[in-house]
Coordinates of C-alpha atoms and ligand atoms in Angstrom, one line a residue:
M1 CA -3.7 22.5 8.2
N2 CA -5.1 21.4 10.6
T3 CA -8.1 17.9 9.7
I4 CA -6.4 15.2 7.1
L5 CA -9.3 13.8 5.1
V6 CA -7.6 10.2 5.2
T7 CA -9.5 8.1 2.5
G8 CA -9.2 4.0 2.6
G9 CA -7.7 4.5 6.1
A10 CA -8.9 1.7 7.7
G11 CA -7.1 -0.5 5.2
F12 CA -3.2 -1.7 5.4
I13 CA -0.9 2.0 5.0
G14 CA -4.0 4.2 4.9
S15 CA -4.3 2.6 9.5
N16 CA -0.6 3.2 9.8
F17 CA -0.9 7.0 8.2
V18 CA -3.8 7.3 10.1
H19 CA -1.7 6.3 13.8
Y20 CA 0.9 8.1 12.6
L21 CA -0.6 11.8 12.3
I22 CA -1.5 11.1 15.3
R23 CA 1.5 10.1 17.5
E24 CA 3.7 12.2 15.8
T25 CA 1.9 15.5 14.6
D26 CA -1.6 17.6 16.6
L27 CA -3.2 17.0 13.5
N28 CA -6.6 15.3 13.3
A29 CA -8.1 13.3 10.4
V30 CA -11.0 12.2 9.1
V31 CA -10.9 8.3 7.8
L32 CA -13.4 7.8 5.3
D33 CA -13.1 4.0 3.6
K34 CA -15.9 1.4 2.3
L35 CA -14.7 -0.8 4.4
T36 CA -14.6 -3.8 1.2
Y37 CA -12.8 -7.3 2.3
A38 CA -9.8 -5.2 3.1
G39 CA -10.9 -2.4 5.4
N40 CA -10.9 -3.0 8.5
L41 CA -12.4 -0.8 12.3
A42 CA -10.0 -2.6 14.4
S43 CA -7.0 -1.2 13.1
L44 CA -8.3 2.3 14.2
K45 CA -9.3 1.7 17.7
G46 CA -7.4 2.9 20.4
L47 CA -7.3 5.8 18.3
P48 CA -8.8 9.3 20.7
S49 CA -11.9 10.1 19.7
N50 CA -12.0 14.0 19.8
R51 CA -8.7 13.4 17.2
M52 CA -10.3 11.2 14.6
T53 CA -13.5 10.5 13.0
F54 CA -15.2 7.9 11.3
M55 CA -17.1 7.6 8.1
Q56 CA -18.4 4.6 6.0
G57 CA -19.0 6.0 2.8
D58 CA -17.4 5.3 -0.4
I59 CA -15.5 7.8 -2.5
A60 CA -17.2 7.7 -5.5
D61 CA -20.2 9.0 -3.4
A62 CA -20.4 12.6 -5.0
T63 CA -23.1 14.1 -2.3
L64 CA -21.0 12.5 0.4
L65 CA -17.5 14.2 -0.6
D66 CA -19.5 17.4 -1.1
D67 CA -20.5 17.2 2.8
L68 CA -16.8 16.2 3.8
L69 CA -14.3 18.3 1.8
P70 CA -15.1 21.7 3.1
K71 CA -14.5 20.5 6.3
V72 CA -11.2 19.5 6.1
D73 CA -7.4 21.3 4.5
A74 CA -6.1 18.3 2.5
V75 CA -7.0 14.9 1.7
V76 CA -4.6 11.7 1.5
H77 CA -5.9 9.4 -0.6
Y78 CA -4.9 6.1 0.0
A79 CA -8.6 3.9 -1.0
A80 CA -8.1 1.7 -3.1
E81 CA -8.4 -2.4 -5.1
S82 CA -5.2 -2.7 -3.9
H83 CA -4.3 -6.8 -4.9
N84 CA -2.9 -7.9 -7.9
D85 CA -4.0 -11.9 -8.0
N86 CA -7.5 -9.7 -7.0
S87 CA -7.3 -7.9 -10.1
L88 CA -6.6 -11.4 -11.9
H89 CA -10.7 -12.7 -11.8
D90 CA -12.2 -9.9 -11.6
P91 CA -10.7 -6.3 -12.6
R92 CA -14.0 -4.4 -12.5
P93 CA -14.0 -3.2 -8.8
F94 CA -10.3 -1.9 -9.4
V95 CA -11.6 0.9 -12.4
D96 CA -14.8 1.6 -10.1
T97 CA -12.5 2.6 -7.4
N98 CA -9.3 3.1 -9.0
L99 CA -10.5 4.8 -11.6
I100 CA -13.8 6.3 -11.3
G101 CA -13.5 6.9 -6.8
T102 CA -10.3 8.4 -8.1
Y103 CA -12.1 10.4 -10.7
T104 CA -14.8 11.6 -8.0
L105 CA -12.5 12.6 -5.7
I106 CA -10.1 15.2 -7.6
E107 CA -13.4 16.8 -8.9
A108 CA -14.7 17.7 -5.6
A109 CA -10.9 18.8 -5.0
R110 CA -11.2 20.8 -7.3
K111 CA -15.0 22.0 -6.4
Y112 CA -14.0 23.0 -2.8
D113 CA -9.9 24.1 -3.5
V114 CA -8.7 21.4 -1.1
R115 CA -4.8 20.2 -1.2
F116 CA -4.6 16.7 -2.9
H117 CA -2.2 13.7 -2.2
H118 CA -2.5 11.0 -4.7
I119 CA -1.6 7.7 -2.4
S120 CA 0.2 5.3 -6.0
T121 CA 2.7 2.6 -6.2
D122 CA 5.9 1.8 -7.9
E123 CA 4.4 -1.0 -10.3
V124 CA 3.0 1.7 -12.3
Y125 CA 6.0 1.4 -14.1
G126 CA 6.2 -2.0 -14.7
D127 CA 9.2 -4.3 -14.5
L128 CA 13.1 -5.1 -14.4
E129 CA 15.5 -7.5 -15.3
L130 CA 17.2 -8.9 -12.3
D131 CA 20.8 -7.5 -13.3
D132 CA 19.0 -4.4 -14.5
P133 CA 20.9 -1.7 -13.1
Q134 CA 18.9 1.2 -13.1
R135 CA 15.4 1.6 -10.7
F136 CA 12.8 3.2 -11.1
T137 CA 12.9 6.8 -11.6
E138 CA 10.1 9.9 -11.3
T139 CA 11.0 9.5 -15.5
T140 CA 10.3 6.0 -16.1
P141 CA 7.6 5.5 -18.2
Y142 CA 4.5 4.5 -17.3
N143 CA 4.2 0.3 -17.9
P144 CA 1.1 -0.8 -15.9
S145 CA 1.0 -5.0 -16.1
S146 CA -1.9 -6.1 -14.2
P147 CA -5.3 -5.0 -14.0
Y148 CA -4.6 -4.1 -10.7
S149 CA -1.0 -1.8 -11.5
S150 CA -3.0 0.0 -15.2
T151 CA -5.5 1.0 -12.9
K152 CA -3.2 2.8 -10.5
A153 CA -0.9 4.5 -13.6
G154 CA -4.4 5.7 -14.8
S155 CA -5.5 7.4 -11.7
D156 CA -2.0 8.8 -12.2
L157 CA -2.4 10.2 -15.4
L158 CA -5.3 11.4 -13.8
V159 CA -4.4 13.5 -11.6
R160 CA -1.7 14.5 -12.7
A161 CA -4.2 15.7 -15.9
W162 CA -6.1 18.0 -12.6
V163 CA -3.2 19.3 -12.6
R164 CA -2.0 20.6 -15.9
S165 CA -5.9 21.5 -17.1
F166 CA -7.3 22.8 -13.3
G167 CA -4.9 23.6 -11.5
L168 CA -5.3 21.4 -8.9
R169 CA -3.0 21.6 -5.7
A170 CA -1.8 18.2 -5.8
T171 CA 1.1 16.0 -5.4
I172 CA 1.9 12.1 -6.2
S173 CA 3.9 9.8 -4.8
N174 CA 4.8 6.0 -5.6
C175 CA 6.0 3.7 -3.1
S176 CA 7.7 0.2 -3.3
N177 CA 5.7 -3.0 -1.7
N178 CA 5.0 -2.3 2.6
Y179 CA 5.1 -4.7 5.2
G180 CA 4.1 -3.9 9.3
P181 CA 1.2 -4.6 10.9
Y182 CA -2.2 -4.4 10.2
Q183 CA -1.9 -5.3 6.4
H184 CA -4.6 -8.0 5.2
V185 CA -3.6 -11.8 5.5
E186 CA -3.7 -12.1 1.3
K187 CA -0.8 -10.2 0.6
F188 CA 2.8 -12.2 0.9
I189 CA 3.7 -11.7 4.1
P190 CA 1.1 -11.4 5.9
R191 CA 0.1 -14.9 4.6
Q192 CA 3.2 -16.8 5.4
I193 CA 3.4 -15.5 8.6
T194 CA 0.0 -16.8 9.2
N195 CA -0.1 -20.0 7.5
V196 CA 3.0 -20.8 9.3
M197 CA 0.7 -20.4 13.3
D198 CA -2.2 -22.3 11.5
S199 CA 1.0 -25.1 11.0
V200 CA 0.2 -25.0 6.6
R201 CA 3.4 -24.5 4.1
P202 CA 4.2 -21.6 3.1
R203 CA 3.2 -20.7 -0.8
L204 CA 6.1 -19.8 -3.5
Y205 CA 4.8 -18.6 -6.5
G206 CA 7.1 -20.1 -9.3
Q207 CA 10.8 -20.1 -8.6
G208 CA 10.7 -17.3 -6.2
L209 CA 13.8 -15.1 -8.2
N210 CA 10.8 -12.5 -8.4
V211 CA 12.9 -9.3 -6.1
R212 CA 10.0 -6.9 -4.2
D213 CA 12.1 -3.9 -2.6
W214 CA 10.3 -3.7 1.4
I215 CA 10.1 -0.6 3.2
H216 CA 8.4 -0.3 6.8
A217 CA 4.7 1.1 6.6
N218 CA 5.7 3.8 8.7
D219 CA 8.5 4.9 6.9
H220 CA 5.3 5.1 4.1
S221 CA 4.0 7.1 6.6
S222 CA 6.9 9.6 7.0
A223 CA 7.7 10.4 3.9
V224 CA 4.2 11.2 3.3
L225 CA 4.0 13.6 5.8
T226 CA 7.1 14.7 4.5
I227 CA 5.3 15.4 0.9
L228 CA 2.7 17.1 2.2
E229 CA 3.8 19.2 4.4
R230 CA 6.9 20.3 1.8
G231 CA 6.1 18.7 -1.3
Q232 CA 6.1 20.3 -4.5
L233 CA 2.7 21.1 -5.9
G234 CA 2.4 19.2 -9.6
E235 CA 5.6 17.2 -8.6
T236 CA 5.4 13.3 -7.8
Y237 CA 7.8 11.5 -5.3
L238 CA 9.3 8.0 -5.4
I239 CA 9.2 6.4 -1.3
G240 CA 11.1 3.5 -1.4
A241 CA 13.9 2.4 2.1
D242 CA 16.7 0.3 -1.3
G243 CA 15.2 -2.5 0.7
E244 CA 15.6 -5.3 -1.9
Q245 CA 14.8 -8.9 -1.4
N246 CA 14.0 -11.7 -3.7
N247 CA 10.8 -13.6 -2.3
K248 CA 12.6 -17.0 -1.4
T249 CA 14.4 -15.3 0.8
V250 CA 11.6 -13.2 2.5
I251 CA 9.8 -16.9 3.1
E252 CA 12.7 -18.8 4.6
S253 CA 13.6 -15.4 6.8
I254 CA 9.9 -16.2 7.8
L255 CA 10.9 -19.7 8.4
E256 CA 13.7 -19.0 10.5
I257 CA 12.9 -16.2 12.6
M258 CA 9.4 -18.8 13.4
G259 CA 11.4 -21.6 14.1
E260 CA 11.1 -24.3 11.2
P261 CA 13.1 -25.3 8.7
A262 CA 14.2 -23.2 6.2
E263 CA 13.1 -25.2 3.1
A264 CA 9.8 -26.3 4.6
Y265 CA 7.5 -24.8 2.0
D266 CA 5.8 -25.6 -1.3
H267 CA 6.7 -23.4 -4.9
V268 CA 3.0 -23.3 -6.2
V269 CA 2.1 -22.2 -9.5
D270 CA 3.0 -18.7 -10.4
R271 CA 0.8 -15.1 -10.7
P272 CA 0.4 -14.8 -14.5
G273 CA 2.3 -11.7 -16.0
H274 CA 4.3 -11.6 -12.4
D275 CA 6.4 -9.1 -12.0
L276 CA 9.8 -10.0 -12.2
R277 CA 10.9 -7.0 -9.7
Y278 CA 10.9 -3.1 -8.9
A279 CA 13.0 -1.1 -7.2
I280 CA 13.5 1.7 -6.5
D281 CA 15.0 5.4 -6.6
S282 CA 14.7 7.6 -4.1
T283 CA 17.3 10.0 -4.2
K284 CA 14.8 13.3 -5.5
L285 CA 13.1 12.7 -2.3
R286 CA 16.0 12.6 0.4
T287 CA 17.6 15.6 -1.4
D288 CA 14.5 18.1 -2.0
L289 CA 12.7 16.8 1.0
G290 CA 15.8 15.6 3.1
W291 CA 13.9 12.7 4.1
L292 CA 15.3 9.4 5.2
P293 CA 13.7 5.3 6.3
Q294 CA 14.2 5.0 9.7
Y295 CA 13.4 1.3 9.2
S296 CA 16.4 0.2 7.8
D297 CA 17.2 -3.4 8.7
F298 CA 14.5 -5.2 6.6
R299 CA 14.9 -8.5 9.2
A300 CA 14.6 -7.0 12.4
G301 CA 11.7 -5.3 11.0
L302 CA 10.4 -8.6 9.8
E303 CA 10.8 -10.0 12.9
A304 CA 8.5 -7.0 14.1
T305 CA 6.4 -8.1 12.4
V306 CA 5.8 -11.9 12.8
Q307 CA 6.0 -11.1 16.5
W308 CA 2.8 -8.9 16.3
Y309 CA 0.8 -11.2 14.2
R310 CA 0.9 -13.5 17.3
D311 CA 0.2 -10.8 19.6
N312 CA -2.9 -9.7 17.3
E313 CA -4.6 -13.3 16.1
P314 CA -8.2 -11.8 16.3
W315 CA -7.2 -9.1 14.2
W316 CA -5.7 -11.3 11.7
R317 CA -8.6 -14.7 12.7
P318 CA -12.0 -13.4 10.6
Q319 CA -10.3 -13.0 7.5
K320 CA -8.0 -15.8 6.9
A321 CA -9.9 -18.6 5.6
A322 CA -11.5 -16.1 2.9
A323 CA -8.7 -15.0 2.0
E324 CA -7.3 -18.8 1.9
A325 CA -10.7 -20.2 -0.1
K326 CA -10.1 -17.4 -3.0
Y327 CA -6.4 -19.1 -3.1
Q328 CA -7.5 -22.3 -3.6
M329 CA -9.6 -21.8 -6.6
T330 CA -6.1 -21.2 -8.3
G331 CA -4.3 -23.9 -6.9
Q332 CA -2.0 -21.1 -4.9
Ligands
NAD401 P1 -6.1 -2.3 1.6 O1 -6.4 -3.1 0.3 O2 -5.5 -3.1 2.8 O3 -6.9 -0.7 1.9 C1 -7.3 -0.2 0.9 C2 -8.6 0.5 1.4 O4 -9.3 0.9 1.6 C3 -9.5 -0.4 2.7 O5 -9.5 -0.3 4.6 C4 -11.4 -0.9 1.9 O6 -12.0 -0.3 2.6 C5 -10.9 1.0 1.4 N1 -11.9 1.1 0.0 C6 -11.6 0.4 -0.8 N2 -12.3 1.2 -1.7 C7 -12.9 1.9 -1.7 C8 -13.8 3.1 -1.9 N3 -14.5 2.8 -3.1 N4 -14.0 4.6 -1.3 C9 -13.9 3.9 0.3 N5 -12.7 3.1 1.0 C10 -12.2 2.1 -1.0 O7 -5.3 -1.4 0.3 P2 -3.2 -0.8 1.2 O8 -2.0 -1.7 1.3 O9 -2.9 0.1 2.7 O10 -3.1 0.1 0.0 C11 -3.3 1.7 0.3 C12 -3.0 2.5 -1.3 O11 -1.5 2.3 -1.0 C13 -3.5 2.2 -2.2 O12 -3.8 3.0 -3.2 C14 -2.7 1.3 -3.0 O13 -2.5 1.0 -4.4 C15 -1.0 1.8 -2.2 N6 -0.4 1.8 -2.4 C16 0.2 0.3 -1.1 C17 1.1 -0.5 -1.1 C18 1.4 -1.2 -0.6 O14 2.1 -2.6 -0.8 N7 1.0 -2.4 -0.1 C19 2.8 -0.1 -1.7 C20 2.6 0.8 -2.9 C21 1.7 1.6 -3.1
DAU402 O1 5.2 -3.0 -5.2 C1 4.1 -2.6 -4.7 C2 2.9 -2.9 -4.1 O2 2.9 -4.3 -3.4 C3 1.7 -2.9 -4.0 O3 0.6 -1.5 -5.4 C4 0.0 -3.9 -4.0 O4 -1.2 -3.5 -4.0 C5 0.5 -4.1 -3.0 O5 -0.3 -5.5 -3.0 C6 1.9 -4.7 -3.6 O6 1.6 -5.5 -4.8 P1 2.8 -7.2 -4.5 O7 2.4 -8.3 -5.7 O8 3.9 -7.4 -5.2 O9 1.6 -8.3 -3.5 P2 1.7 -9.3 -3.7 O10 1.9 -9.3 -1.7 O11 0.7 -9.8 -3.7 O12 3.0 -10.4 -2.8 C7 4.3 -10.2 -3.2 C8 5.1 -11.1 -3.5 O13 4.6 -12.7 -3.5 C9 4.5 -11.1 -5.0 O14 6.1 -11.0 -6.1 C10 4.3 -12.6 -5.5 C11 4.7 -13.0 -4.1 N1 4.2 -14.0 -3.7 C12 2.5 -13.8 -3.6 C13 1.5 -14.4 -2.6 C14 -0.2 -14.0 -2.0 C15 4.2 -15.4 -3.2 O15 5.1 -15.7 -3.9 N2 3.5 -16.1 -2.8 C16 2.0 -15.7 -2.1 O16 0.9 -16.7 -1.5

């Protein structure tokens, strides 16, 4: 392998992966990104132009893919509409990008016989009770709840069918909630950090007992690279770092880290269909491929993330007002 096409490489996790690839390997990256509201070229600032090239475009553009795919050795497919709340108000772009876009991409990967890695989410498995001793594994049945997660589930199934029916050289990974630098301010952790910076009280959906299994974006990147290099074709790997926290605890930690009283937040209307708990068992990835997460201290990772948003206001400020205007419409 020499050159990797990274779709959605101007988004949160995709840009973290491109930085990781350039820092930790000799591989080169071609980023294909439509630059929707969630894409930000500033997230790729500082990367060497002889190692990373950027192409603005849609993954559903088959003509563009005919030009790009013959020039790369593998595709890592991050591009997606990624935000559950948006999918509840306007599902159409989720169908277009997550389903039609992924379909167009795997057809191109099949045509040019290019190695393909599909990035997906633990949300395809639905949710768990708070006291369920089981966590998600690769054999948990699919049971998605939202328009977002159902289109991601559909995209996984497309990839699986292309592996079986056409011999597509593909792997799939399903990861839990990521945090770290370059995350859009619509998402939970950056929204609350930037609210506190703006002297606005953080917003907790419902009672805040919902649990997410947090993993640092760098650990997600190292796992994806491990699967790309050593994963078995046709296999699915779950990625998680044993980071379960409920939302109330996360919001209180952010307030403490930022020097505010831990109770200085508001409860707001809950998300319709809000998944209660996600939890990943990543034994397969650890045992079969020898992967281990490096960021095991969530509190330390959160402190570094708070510092990143404090240091990088010019990166997030242009998106903040539009993100909050969307939430105002639902009272969240
Ligand atoms: P994001 O919204 O921050 O970034 C998505 C990127 O895709 C943006 O740069 C956007 O411009 C681009 N994009 C959207 N539609 C496109 C199209 N049609 N063609 C080309 N580019 C397009 O998302 P993220 O949080 O970085 O998530 C990336 C991937 O990881 C998604 O597939 C998501 O389902 C998956 N995932 C995310 C998480 C998480 O916690 N954020 C966890 C597990 C899996
Ligand atoms: O599990 C992986 C998924 O994690 C990814 O597939 C998605 O792309 C990603 O967006 C994320 O989905 P969530 O819906 O879990 O993330 P979000 O940041 O939107 O919300 C995290 C939790 O915080 C969730 O329980 C809702 C809650 N929340 C969110 C916001 C924005 C709040 O309580 N207040 C808020 O203001």
